[in-house]
Amino acid sequence: MAPVIHMPEPLCLVKNTNGRLVANPKALTILSAITQPVVVVAIVGLCRTGKSYLMNRLAGKSKGFSIRSTVQPHTKGIWMWCVPHPKKPDHTLVLLDTEGLGDVEKGDKKNDTQIFVLALLLSSTFVYNTMNKIDQRDIDLLHYVTELSGLLRTVSSPDLDGIEDAADFVSICPDLVWTLRDFYLDLEAHGQLITADEYLENSLRPKQGTDQGLQNFNLPRLCIQKFFTVKKCFIFYLPTLRKKLAQLETLRDDDLDPEFVQQVADFCSYIFSHSNAKTLLGGIKVNGSRLESLVLTYVNAISSGDLPCMEDAVLALAEIKNLAAVQKAIAHYDQQMFQKVQLPTETLQELQDLHRASEREAIEVFMKNSFKDVDQGFQKKLETLLEARQDDFHKRNSEASLDRCSALLQDIFHPLEGDVKRGIYLTAGGHRLYVQKTEELKAKYYQEPRKGIQAEEALQKYLQSKESVRDRILQTDLALIEREKEMEEAHVKAEVLKAEEQRMWVAVLRQYQQMMEQRQRILQEQVRQMERNRMFQHPLQQRALDLRHHCQILWKITEELEICMKINEFLRVAEKTLAEEKAKRESSEKEKKLHEQKVKKLLKKCENLTRAFMEFKAKMTEEIRVRESLLKEMNERIKMLKGDKKNDTQIFVLALLLSSTFVYNTMNKIDQRDIDLLQYPFVVQDGTKARENASVHRLCS
């Protein structure tokens, strides 16, 4: 069973010391000993409005928290009274009575704000004690403090930042109990009787409309309803005659107004029955030690200046709300742009149109959530942030377009680059084929969708990077075409020579044929002459026949011999011509092969040179790094040498000792640094003179 905490009287928990809130160690020690869950009820309100009386009633005592009827307030800081819970045996009731707000003797609104916020943060049930009725000033003050408490909770507990779950938010917010003291009005609206709770709901109900005035009216009400999900209102009539209020602490219930006594009893019953234990995020119930940690955390956060202190509550609320409105507008803009924009866009105008549409919506969101942005400073800040977002989207759009186009160019032109590496275009006419293929691939590239605004620039950069390849193909193409022209000219010359030889051969044969025909005619004439003489020279006939026969044989042999010689000469000339033509053709083929080998060797040499250049670049980079390291080390040594001021001091003192007139030269004006520097050598000089006097004394002795 948990030990029971006995506090016969309240104890100061937090006090104001020299303008700073300080927690009382004795009170913290009492809290740390409580192991049960704690129900924390805090009351805040104007000074001298009966807050301490209600807290004493909750403690079941007539005395405890100090009650005074004078114009001077009595309660200072936050006082704590831990008592057993009357209806929850396993809980401890922690009552927090606070210093009254609006004390003219303090003259500092900062302390009021700090006490108000701290009580709100520590409580599980927050009692807001006001006078007579609910007015706009009370609503604005409560709204202001709830906003500051939310800010302080986020600053002092980073794990609570960005709570989006409504259930989690409700679990850490206290219940609101609004108490109206010395109430004298009739609970009636539109001719109908209403309850105190309905009066509170009507006072916090927003009005319909969209103009700025209604937005300013609705903003605090909406915030209070969101912060306090559980709200209750109690009215209290005047407890007794005014002349008896000074003895209110000693009066019995019989001496008080019965209606007031019943109202107090209803208030206490509600607190005992409906007030829950203080709970943290995640449903963690707070015990005494955890409450001690919360007190220290919030007090330190307030003392360190994390709680804004503004004389005008409206300005503070405006800054908080407008900053939140700017963040909502930026978040809405980012959400719309990420949903609608598909990077890269085809044109810059497309992105501009999407930006303008999202910008209009973001400004509308800001206008709906802004509060008293009189000089439109926050709207201008929003416009500046939206311009920065626009520039960022332009940059990302360009980068996305460039990445898309680079990948597309690599994919489309990859087969062409492979053909170039295999040397397919290093032939006669290869440049024309290369240009033709490039144009086909450019057309294919232009047909691809969603290239973005960098499409043409990316293509031109890629083509410029391939200029060296195109030039190499062109030079090879021109060289091969020139070589083919030379080979064609040699072939034409060989054909002409062959035709000339054939013509000469025909002429020789024709000339030989004419000669043989002439000889045959001469021989026939001789035969006819011999025939005529046969009749007269019969003895010679036989001889003539023999001679004819021998001559025919001789002519045949001569003819065959001459024909053989001519054929032999013709064959020799033809063979020589064919040999020369064959040699020229073999030389052309060999030169072509040598040229192709030279081209391949040149390509291989280029690759080797590229590899060597990369190795040289790596070596030079390493060399530069080593030299930079050495230079850095030398600079550090120079700084160390320059930092040695001992030599300067020695020269300064030596010049002072040796001189009869010492000239001290400074710049512009006499400042403290020059005086300190001049003072130091005199100290050293005095020490030096003392040593000199001692030496003289020893010599005299």
XYZ file of C-alpha atoms in Angstrom:
701
model
C 0.000 0.000 0.000
C 1.365 3.432 -0.953
C 2.315 5.711 1.941
C -0.148 8.478 2.793
C 1.131 12.026 2.394
C 0.346 14.260 5.389
C 0.460 17.998 4.674
C -1.240 19.876 7.519
C -1.004 23.115 5.543
C -0.123 24.348 2.062
C 3.478 24.902 1.006
C 4.911 27.267 -1.602
C 5.777 25.273 -4.754
C 7.051 28.037 -7.056
C 8.060 31.549 -6.055
C 9.259 34.635 -7.898
C 12.810 35.576 -6.915
C 14.303 38.669 -8.555
C 12.015 38.330 -11.553
C 12.694 34.568 -12.042
C 10.514 31.608 -11.109
C 12.222 29.233 -8.671
C 10.904 25.856 -7.461
C 10.898 25.193 -3.696
C 13.121 22.134 -2.970
C 11.068 21.214 0.113
C 7.868 21.054 -1.931
C 9.637 19.027 -4.638
C 10.778 16.558 -1.988
C 7.176 16.032 -0.929
C 6.123 15.460 -4.547
C 8.907 12.955 -5.181
C 7.619 10.809 -2.309
C 4.161 10.425 -3.866
C 3.940 7.152 -5.789
C 0.206 7.325 -6.534
C -1.280 8.978 -9.627
C -1.988 12.627 -8.933
C -5.107 14.652 -9.769
C -3.818 18.212 -10.175
C -6.392 21.009 -9.769
C -5.061 24.527 -10.367
C -7.009 27.775 -10.063
C -6.106 31.054 -11.796
C -7.867 34.396 -11.757
C -7.744 38.023 -10.772
C -6.461 38.912 -7.335
C -8.916 39.111 -4.443
C -11.673 37.102 -6.180
C -11.968 34.201 -3.694
C -9.702 31.596 -5.363
C -8.155 30.456 -2.081
C -11.605 29.928 -0.522
C -12.587 27.410 -3.214
C -9.258 25.575 -2.882
C -9.710 25.291 0.885
C -13.142 23.763 0.279
C -11.624 21.233 -2.104
C -9.105 20.337 0.621
C -12.029 19.820 3.041
C -10.787 22.607 5.306
C -12.015 26.028 6.243
C -8.448 27.297 6.623
C -5.281 26.547 4.754
C -4.700 28.715 1.748
C -4.473 32.263 3.012
C -7.614 34.393 2.650
C -7.524 38.172 3.098
C -10.177 40.790 2.567
C -7.828 43.761 2.206
C -6.898 45.510 -1.018
C -3.400 44.018 -0.821
C -3.139 40.491 -2.286
C -1.676 37.817 -0.073
C -0.905 34.688 -2.137
C 2.452 34.939 -3.971
C 3.693 32.482 -6.577
C 2.080 29.028 -6.653
C 1.135 27.226 -3.422
C 0.590 23.472 -3.207
C -1.481 21.323 -0.896
C -1.396 17.516 -1.319
C -4.303 15.704 0.308
C -5.798 12.223 -0.067
C -8.430 12.105 -2.790
C -11.872 11.902 -1.106
C -13.400 9.620 -3.804
C -10.379 7.845 -5.328
C -8.435 6.045 -2.591
C -5.523 5.173 -4.879
C -5.032 8.804 -5.998
C -3.605 11.944 -4.445
C -5.314 15.307 -4.900
C -2.790 18.099 -5.574
C -4.311 21.563 -5.177
C -2.454 24.548 -6.713
C -3.471 28.037 -5.610
C -1.884 30.810 -7.692
C -0.963 34.416 -7.231
C -3.752 36.747 -8.341
C -3.522 38.338 -11.749
C -3.584 42.076 -12.405
C -2.018 43.259 -9.144
C -1.211 46.966 -9.575
C 1.619 46.732 -7.044
C 3.631 44.339 -9.223
C 3.761 46.531 -12.308
C 5.013 43.580 -14.362
C 2.721 41.530 -16.594
C 5.479 39.014 -17.220
C 5.014 37.346 -13.826
C 1.245 37.012 -14.389
C 1.791 35.323 -17.741
C 4.368 32.920 -16.314
C 2.149 31.907 -13.367
C -0.875 31.508 -15.668
C 0.999 29.325 -18.185
C 2.695 27.191 -15.535
C -0.588 26.452 -13.743
C -2.216 25.521 -17.053
C 0.612 23.138 -17.970
C 0.744 21.395 -14.600
C -2.971 20.868 -14.074
C -5.294 18.083 -15.117
C -8.283 20.295 -14.209
C -7.880 24.024 -14.764
C -10.205 26.359 -12.837
C -10.511 29.795 -14.463
C -11.945 32.146 -11.826
C -13.462 35.400 -13.161
C -15.880 37.986 -11.875
C -19.580 38.497 -12.674
C -19.708 37.427 -16.324
C -17.779 36.074 -19.303
C -16.353 38.946 -21.346
C -14.056 39.261 -24.371
C -11.048 40.229 -22.259
C -11.229 36.981 -20.291
C -11.559 34.962 -23.507
C -8.583 36.725 -25.142
C -6.434 36.190 -22.041
C -7.296 32.498 -21.848
C -6.652 32.098 -25.572
C -3.314 33.868 -25.296
C -2.161 31.675 -22.419
C -3.277 28.434 -24.079
C -1.255 29.339 -27.174
C 1.823 30.155 -25.076
C 1.462 26.949 -23.085
C 1.330 24.946 -26.310
C 4.472 26.717 -27.510
C 6.259 26.147 -24.205
C 5.184 22.472 -24.109
C 6.702 22.000 -27.603
C 9.941 23.802 -26.695
C 10.487 22.024 -23.374
C 9.308 18.604 -24.637
C 10.470 18.088 -28.251
C 8.810 14.683 -28.441
C 5.438 16.455 -28.262
C 6.147 18.458 -31.418
C 3.871 17.740 -34.332
C 1.032 15.933 -32.485
C -1.516 15.045 -35.131
C -3.648 12.441 -33.380
C -6.615 14.184 -31.750
C -6.841 11.523 -29.043
C -3.220 12.150 -28.017
C -3.800 15.894 -28.003
C -6.896 15.570 -25.819
C -5.109 13.301 -23.382
C -2.496 15.930 -22.461
C -4.859 18.942 -22.253
C -6.582 19.737 -18.951
C -10.329 20.051 -18.406
C -11.637 23.615 -18.128
C -13.851 24.668 -15.221
C -14.929 28.309 -15.564
C -16.139 29.818 -12.282
C -18.083 33.102 -12.277
C -17.924 34.823 -8.872
C -20.503 37.263 -7.497
C -22.796 36.436 -10.404
C -25.858 38.702 -10.533
C -27.224 38.271 -14.088
C -30.209 36.188 -15.159
C -29.329 33.014 -17.042
C -31.624 33.780 -19.940
C -31.091 33.993 -23.723
C -33.703 34.783 -26.391
C -36.407 34.641 -23.780
C -35.431 31.111 -22.664
C -33.759 30.010 -19.439
C -30.315 28.479 -19.963
C -27.820 26.658 -17.785
C -24.375 27.886 -16.824
C -22.843 25.382 -19.251
C -25.047 26.711 -22.072
C -23.970 30.243 -21.150
C -20.333 29.173 -21.544
C -21.010 27.409 -24.849
C -22.851 30.453 -26.217
C -19.961 32.706 -25.210
C -17.438 30.456 -27.002
C -19.581 29.815 -30.097
C -18.020 31.320 -33.289
C -20.033 33.488 -35.639
C -20.742 32.749 -39.281
C -18.858 34.827 -41.840
C -15.549 35.200 -43.637
C -14.526 38.854 -43.189
C -11.450 39.722 -41.161
C -13.397 41.088 -38.204
C -15.325 37.853 -37.750
C -12.133 35.843 -38.171
C -10.517 37.841 -35.368
C -13.621 37.245 -33.242
C -13.760 33.495 -33.937
C -10.054 32.702 -33.644
C -9.729 32.699 -29.811
C -13.008 30.785 -29.421
C -11.995 28.086 -31.861
C -8.612 27.723 -30.172
C -10.136 27.455 -26.696
C -12.623 24.821 -27.900
C -9.798 22.831 -29.484
C -7.541 23.098 -26.440
C -10.234 22.357 -23.831
C -12.377 19.480 -25.044
C -14.101 19.183 -21.648
C -15.632 22.445 -20.410
C -17.780 23.147 -17.368
C -19.164 26.377 -15.933
C -20.224 27.211 -12.341
C -21.801 30.417 -11.084
C -21.467 31.647 -7.504
C -23.654 34.264 -5.911
C -22.333 36.641 -3.289
C -21.613 34.368 -0.256
C -22.920 36.788 2.386
C -23.338 40.406 3.180
C -20.348 42.514 2.158
C -19.605 43.606 5.722
C -19.184 39.940 6.708
C -16.848 39.043 3.838
C -13.860 40.026 5.969
C -14.630 37.062 8.309
C -15.396 34.619 5.468
C -12.664 32.248 6.675
C -14.286 31.903 10.102
C -17.946 31.879 9.067
C -19.883 28.650 9.246
C -22.104 27.415 6.413
C -25.172 28.519 8.355
C -23.887 32.087 8.179
C -23.576 31.982 4.415
C -26.138 32.258 1.621
C -27.660 28.760 1.224
C -27.551 29.044 -2.545
C -23.840 29.887 -2.392
C -23.194 26.920 -0.073
C -25.013 24.613 -2.506
C -23.090 26.053 -5.451
C -19.787 25.398 -3.650
C -20.898 21.858 -2.819
C -21.829 21.211 -6.474
C -18.455 22.583 -7.567
C -16.522 20.331 -5.149
C -18.593 17.289 -6.077
C -17.906 17.812 -9.759
C -14.158 18.226 -9.177
C -13.982 15.084 -7.038
C -16.024 12.992 -9.484
C -14.876 14.186 -12.893
C -11.277 15.330 -12.468
C -8.907 12.747 -13.881
C -5.288 12.035 -13.087
C -2.667 14.106 -14.879
C -1.728 12.234 -18.079
C 1.186 12.522 -20.491
C 1.411 11.635 -24.148
C 0.814 7.929 -24.702
C -1.569 7.565 -21.741
C 1.194 7.698 -19.077
C -0.286 8.682 -15.727
C 1.690 11.197 -13.697
C 2.706 10.392 -10.139
C 4.501 12.676 -7.696
C 7.994 12.179 -9.086
C 6.821 12.781 -12.659
C 4.997 15.919 -11.535
C 8.233 17.040 -9.886
C 10.028 16.592 -13.225
C 7.330 18.567 -15.023
C 7.648 21.416 -12.521
C 11.423 21.592 -12.990
C 11.172 21.291 -16.775
C 8.614 24.040 -17.226
C 10.168 26.364 -14.645
C 13.584 26.035 -16.308
C 12.061 26.599 -19.734
C 10.260 29.742 -18.569
C 13.353 31.044 -16.741
C 15.555 30.478 -19.801
C 13.364 32.800 -21.865
C 11.629 30.222 -24.067
C 8.255 31.680 -23.052
C 7.502 34.788 -25.125
C 6.917 37.857 -23.001
C 4.878 40.521 -24.820
C 3.104 43.428 -23.336
C 0.335 43.151 -25.866
C -1.357 39.759 -25.918
C -2.863 40.457 -29.328
C 0.586 40.960 -30.876
C 1.787 37.688 -29.396
C -1.243 35.822 -30.674
C -0.912 37.465 -34.076
C 2.703 36.397 -34.371
C 1.941 32.818 -33.282
C -1.097 32.476 -35.521
C 0.432 34.151 -38.540
C 3.563 32.026 -38.321
C 1.347 28.959 -38.173
C -0.693 30.319 -41.097
C 2.482 30.771 -43.144
C 3.541 27.200 -42.368
C 0.096 25.856 -43.339
C 0.177 27.830 -46.584
C 3.661 26.565 -47.451
C 2.639 22.995 -46.610
C -0.452 23.341 -48.817
C 1.657 24.755 -51.661
C 4.167 21.902 -51.375
C 1.364 19.334 -51.278
C -0.337 20.774 -54.376
C 2.884 21.085 -56.342
C 4.026 17.560 -55.509
C 0.628 16.187 -56.495
C 0.220 18.157 -59.738
C 3.741 18.648 -61.057
C 5.326 15.804 -62.957
C 8.950 16.707 -63.520
C 10.225 17.486 -66.012
C 7.525 19.653 -67.582
C 7.418 20.055 -71.352
C 7.549 23.845 -71.132
C 8.426 26.459 -68.559
C 4.944 27.940 -68.946
C 3.380 24.684 -67.752
C 5.365 24.888 -64.516
C 4.531 28.583 -64.157
C 0.804 27.898 -64.490
C 0.927 25.171 -61.830
C 2.919 27.463 -59.545
C 0.429 30.317 -59.904
C -2.525 28.038 -59.187
C -0.840 26.548 -56.093
C 0.302 30.022 -55.009
C -3.273 31.343 -55.142
C -4.502 28.423 -53.048
C -1.643 28.902 -50.549
C -2.481 32.592 -50.150
C -6.143 31.665 -49.613
C -5.098 29.199 -46.891
C -2.990 31.926 -45.283
C -5.823 34.444 -45.394
C -8.195 31.959 -43.747
C -5.753 31.227 -40.919
C -4.044 34.620 -40.476
C -4.783 36.937 -37.567
C -4.277 40.706 -37.566
C -1.601 40.811 -40.244
C -2.007 44.579 -40.353
C 1.110 45.575 -42.294
C 0.949 42.349 -44.367
C 4.411 41.467 -43.103
C 3.627 37.779 -42.809
C 1.930 37.743 -46.206
C 5.067 39.283 -47.716
C 7.130 36.679 -45.915
C 4.863 34.010 -47.403
C 5.328 35.491 -50.872
C 9.106 35.466 -50.381
C 9.002 31.827 -49.306
C 6.786 30.963 -52.277
C 9.244 32.662 -54.632
C 12.031 30.589 -53.104
C 9.887 27.465 -53.562
C 9.277 28.479 -57.185
C 13.002 28.925 -57.813
C 13.619 25.548 -56.216
C 11.041 23.893 -58.489
C 12.589 25.610 -61.529
C 15.981 24.273 -60.531
C 14.634 20.788 -59.900
C 12.718 20.918 -63.188
C 15.910 21.793 -65.081
C 17.845 19.056 -63.297
C 15.104 16.487 -63.970
C 14.957 17.531 -67.635
C 18.731 17.291 -67.960
C 18.806 13.859 -66.289
C 15.931 12.610 -68.484
C 17.541 13.913 -71.698
C 20.981 12.558 -70.781
C 19.553 9.096 -70.154
C 17.499 9.302 -73.360
C 20.503 10.365 -75.465
C 22.618 7.608 -73.984
C 19.942 5.042 -74.798
C 19.260 6.287 -78.354
C 22.858 6.922 -79.445
C 24.369 3.868 -77.747
C 24.180 1.649 -80.894
C 25.847 4.402 -82.957
C 28.663 4.697 -80.422
C 29.130 0.921 -80.564
C 29.381 1.025 -84.383
C 31.971 3.809 -84.130
C 34.074 1.758 -81.701
C 33.946 -1.226 -84.083
C 35.245 0.998 -86.917
C 32.210 0.549 -89.163
C 32.346 4.191 -90.295
C 36.131 4.252 -90.859
C 35.627 3.515 -94.570
C 35.252 5.515 -97.752
C 31.872 7.249 -97.542
C 31.644 6.482 -93.800
C 31.192 10.152 -92.869
C 28.068 10.436 -95.008
C 26.639 7.290 -93.416
C 27.564 8.599 -89.924
C 25.810 11.933 -90.524
C 22.781 10.167 -91.975
C 22.530 7.840 -88.962
C 22.966 10.801 -86.597
C 20.084 12.651 -88.236
C 17.867 9.567 -87.942
C 18.662 9.261 -84.229
C 18.050 13.009 -83.708
C 14.607 12.606 -85.263
C 13.933 9.666 -82.940
C 15.084 11.780 -79.967
C 12.752 14.652 -80.930
C 9.809 12.223 -81.031
C 10.322 11.131 -77.403
C 7.802 12.799 -74.993
C 8.426 14.713 -71.703
C 12.008 15.713 -72.308
C 11.535 19.058 -70.586
C 13.031 22.492 -71.126
C 16.623 21.236 -71.390
C 15.926 19.001 -74.414
C 17.664 21.098 -77.086
C 20.529 22.197 -74.847
C 21.225 18.616 -73.768
C 21.222 17.466 -77.423
C 23.621 20.232 -78.502
C 25.982 19.455 -75.614
C 25.960 15.783 -76.558
C 26.642 16.528 -80.230
C 29.443 18.914 -79.276
C 31.008 16.183 -77.156
C 31.053 13.953 -80.281
C 32.656 16.574 -82.581
C 36.069 14.901 -82.300
C 34.604 11.540 -83.358
C 32.871 13.099 -86.364
C 36.059 14.935 -87.390
C 38.067 11.732 -87.130
C 35.558 9.879 -89.316
C 35.612 12.769 -91.830
C 39.407 12.799 -92.043
C 39.506 9.033 -92.522
C 36.756 9.250 -95.139
C 38.621 11.941 -97.126
C 41.890 9.974 -97.003
C 40.219 6.783 -98.229
C 38.368 8.634 -101.020
C 41.637 10.169 -102.190
C 43.251 6.758 -102.202
C 40.389 5.291 -104.222
C 40.733 8.104 -106.746
C 44.400 7.287 -107.157
C 43.606 3.602 -107.633
C 40.904 4.472 -110.206
C 43.332 6.639 -112.130
C 45.890 3.803 -112.158
C 43.217 1.411 -113.392
C 42.229 3.787 -116.216
C 45.867 4.146 -117.235
C 46.227 0.356 -117.300
C 43.118 0.037 -119.486
C 44.426 2.667 -121.923
C 47.783 0.910 -122.132
C 46.085 -2.393 -122.780
C 43.995 -0.893 -125.575
C 47.108 0.660 -127.120
C 48.903 -2.668 -127.048
C 45.952 -4.366 -128.721
C 45.922 -1.678 -131.437
C 49.661 -2.116 -132.020
C 49.225 -5.881 -132.235
C 46.472 -5.517 -134.837
C 48.669 -3.113 -136.868
C 51.614 -5.512 -136.762
C 49.455 -8.410 -137.883
C 47.962 -6.332 -140.674
C 51.423 -5.233 -141.841
C 52.680 -8.819 -141.746
C 49.685 -9.983 -143.694
C 50.254 -7.353 -146.369
C 53.907 -8.346 -146.643
C 53.029 -11.994 -147.049
C 50.428 -11.183 -149.676
C 52.986 -9.151 -151.602
C 55.516 -11.975 -151.464
C 52.869 -14.420 -152.585
C 52.101 -12.234 -155.594
C 55.795 -12.046 -156.491
C 56.089 -15.796 -156.183
C 53.057 -16.384 -158.324
C 54.462 -14.030 -160.950
C 57.702 -15.986 -160.947
C 55.785 -19.250 -161.275
C 53.872 -17.916 -164.230
C 57.141 -16.755 -165.791
C 58.629 -20.201 -165.302
C 55.562 -21.775 -166.869
C 56.055 -19.619 -169.912
C 59.707 -20.597 -170.097
C 58.959 -24.337 -169.631
C 58.250 -24.760 -173.219
C 61.595 -23.331 -174.153
C 63.642 -24.717 -171.367
C 62.413 -28.200 -170.773
C 65.539 -29.303 -169.012
C 65.152 -26.540 -166.716
C 61.533 -27.483 -166.029
C 62.363 -30.175 -163.669
C 64.866 -27.961 -161.940
C 62.353 -25.216 -161.783
C 59.851 -27.534 -160.242
C 62.369 -28.614 -157.691
C 63.316 -25.033 -157.081
C 59.678 -24.141 -156.719
C 59.225 -26.965 -154.309
C 62.247 -25.903 -152.282
C 61.211 -22.280 -152.423
C 57.766 -23.177 -151.133
C 59.311 -25.114 -148.336
C 61.696 -22.261 -147.637
C 58.861 -19.720 -147.738
C 56.840 -21.785 -145.368
C 59.790 -22.116 -143.009
C 60.501 -18.381 -143.313
C 56.882 -17.523 -142.768
C 56.645 -19.754 -139.732
C 59.927 -18.368 -138.391
C 58.826 -14.767 -138.798
C 55.444 -15.525 -137.318
C 57.111 -17.185 -134.345
C 59.426 -14.229 -133.859
C 56.539 -11.741 -134.042
C 54.444 -13.841 -131.699
C 57.380 -14.196 -129.352
C 57.973 -10.411 -129.327
C 54.255 -9.719 -128.813
C 54.067 -12.243 -125.996
C 57.124 -10.717 -124.371
C 55.643 -7.207 -124.509
C 52.246 -8.412 -123.314
C 53.787 -10.393 -120.483
C 55.802 -7.354 -119.399
C 52.686 -5.128 -119.477
C 50.606 -7.624 -117.514
C 53.416 -8.027 -114.972
C 53.589 -4.265 -114.484
C 49.769 -3.998 -114.084
C 49.755 -6.908 -111.643
C 52.567 -5.299 -109.632
C 50.669 -2.002 -109.474
C 47.467 -3.728 -108.310
C 49.329 -5.668 -105.635
C 50.995 -2.433 -104.526
C 47.573 -0.708 -104.242
C 46.125 -3.585 -102.190
C 49.172 -3.598 -99.953
C 48.973 0.183 -99.431
C 45.267 -0.112 -98.569
C 46.023 -2.809 -95.991
C 48.896 -0.715 -94.616
C 46.546 2.303 -94.365
C 43.931 0.275 -92.470
C 46.628 -1.018 -90.150
C 47.845 2.554 -89.597
C 44.260 3.656 -88.749
C 43.885 0.786 -86.248
C 47.287 1.584 -84.744
C 46.241 5.260 -84.509
C 43.017 4.343 -82.667
C 44.952 2.091 -80.298
C 47.499 4.848 -79.746
C 44.694 7.300 -78.906
C 43.323 4.848 -76.339
C 46.800 4.419 -74.832
C 47.289 8.201 -74.754
C 43.906 8.618 -73.030
C 44.818 5.975 -70.445
C 48.216 7.577 -69.907
C 46.588 11.003 -69.540
C 44.206 9.709 -66.863
C 47.128 8.123 -64.974
C 49.088 11.364 -65.300
C 46.063 13.342 -64.060
C 45.753 11.058 -60.996
C 49.482 11.433 -60.248
C 49.270 15.218 -60.615
C 46.213 15.330 -58.315
C 48.107 13.377 -55.657
C 51.125 15.655 -56.134
C 48.960 18.763 -55.715
C 47.429 17.287 -52.554
C 50.908 16.570 -51.100
C 52.126 20.074 -52.004
C 49.017 21.654 -50.445
C 49.670 19.644 -47.269
C 53.305 20.840 -47.205
C 52.192 24.438 -47.857
C 49.668 24.226 -45.009
C 52.362 22.874 -42.663
C 54.734 25.714 -43.668
C 52.005 28.310 -43.096
C 51.386 26.894 -39.606
C 55.102 27.085 -38.842
C 55.208 30.685 -40.127
C 52.230 31.529 -37.898
C 54.026 29.936 -34.943
C 57.123 31.979 -35.710
C 55.075 35.135 -36.113
C 53.293 34.396 -32.833
C 56.554 34.545 -30.867
C 56.368 37.954 -29.272
C 59.201 37.354 -26.778
C 61.820 38.857 -29.094
C 59.654 42.003 -29.538
C 59.417 42.420 -25.748
C 63.190 41.963 -25.301
C 63.961 44.592 -27.950
C 61.361 46.938 -26.377
C 62.945 46.610 -22.877
C 66.527 46.851 -24.191
C 65.726 50.061 -26.108
C 64.118 51.519 -22.977
C 67.140 50.660 -20.819
C 69.733 52.037 -23.236
C 67.942 55.298 -24.123
C 68.089 58.664 -22.364
C 65.087 59.840 -24.396
C 62.586 57.116 -25.357
C 60.265 57.838 -28.335
C 57.056 55.708 -28.290
C 55.461 55.793 -31.780
C 51.730 54.789 -32.092
C 48.946 55.223 -34.678
C 46.075 57.775 -34.716
C 45.294 57.971 -30.961
C 46.328 56.846 -27.467
C 44.282 53.769 -26.510
C 44.335 51.286 -23.624
C 46.301 48.702 -25.568
C 49.205 51.191 -26.128
C 49.193 52.123 -22.414
C 49.234 48.443 -21.332
C 52.054 47.686 -23.767
C 54.124 50.662 -22.483
C 53.468 49.696 -18.843
C 54.882 46.171 -19.220
C 58.516 47.218 -20.065
C 58.611 49.480 -16.962
C 57.829 46.473 -14.785
C 60.573 44.546 -16.541
C 62.867 47.595 -16.309
C 62.262 47.914 -12.560
C 63.183 44.270 -12.129
C 66.298 44.732 -14.258
C 67.381 47.838 -12.320
C 66.860 45.985 -9.042
C 69.162 43.257 -10.251
C 71.717 45.861 -11.372
C 71.638 47.605 -7.956
C 72.144 44.264 -6.215
C 75.151 43.563 -8.416
C 76.671 47.007 -7.649
C 76.133 46.455 -3.939
C 77.950 43.141 -4.082
C 80.854 44.738 -5.948
C 81.145 47.533 -3.358
C 81.159 45.009 -0.520
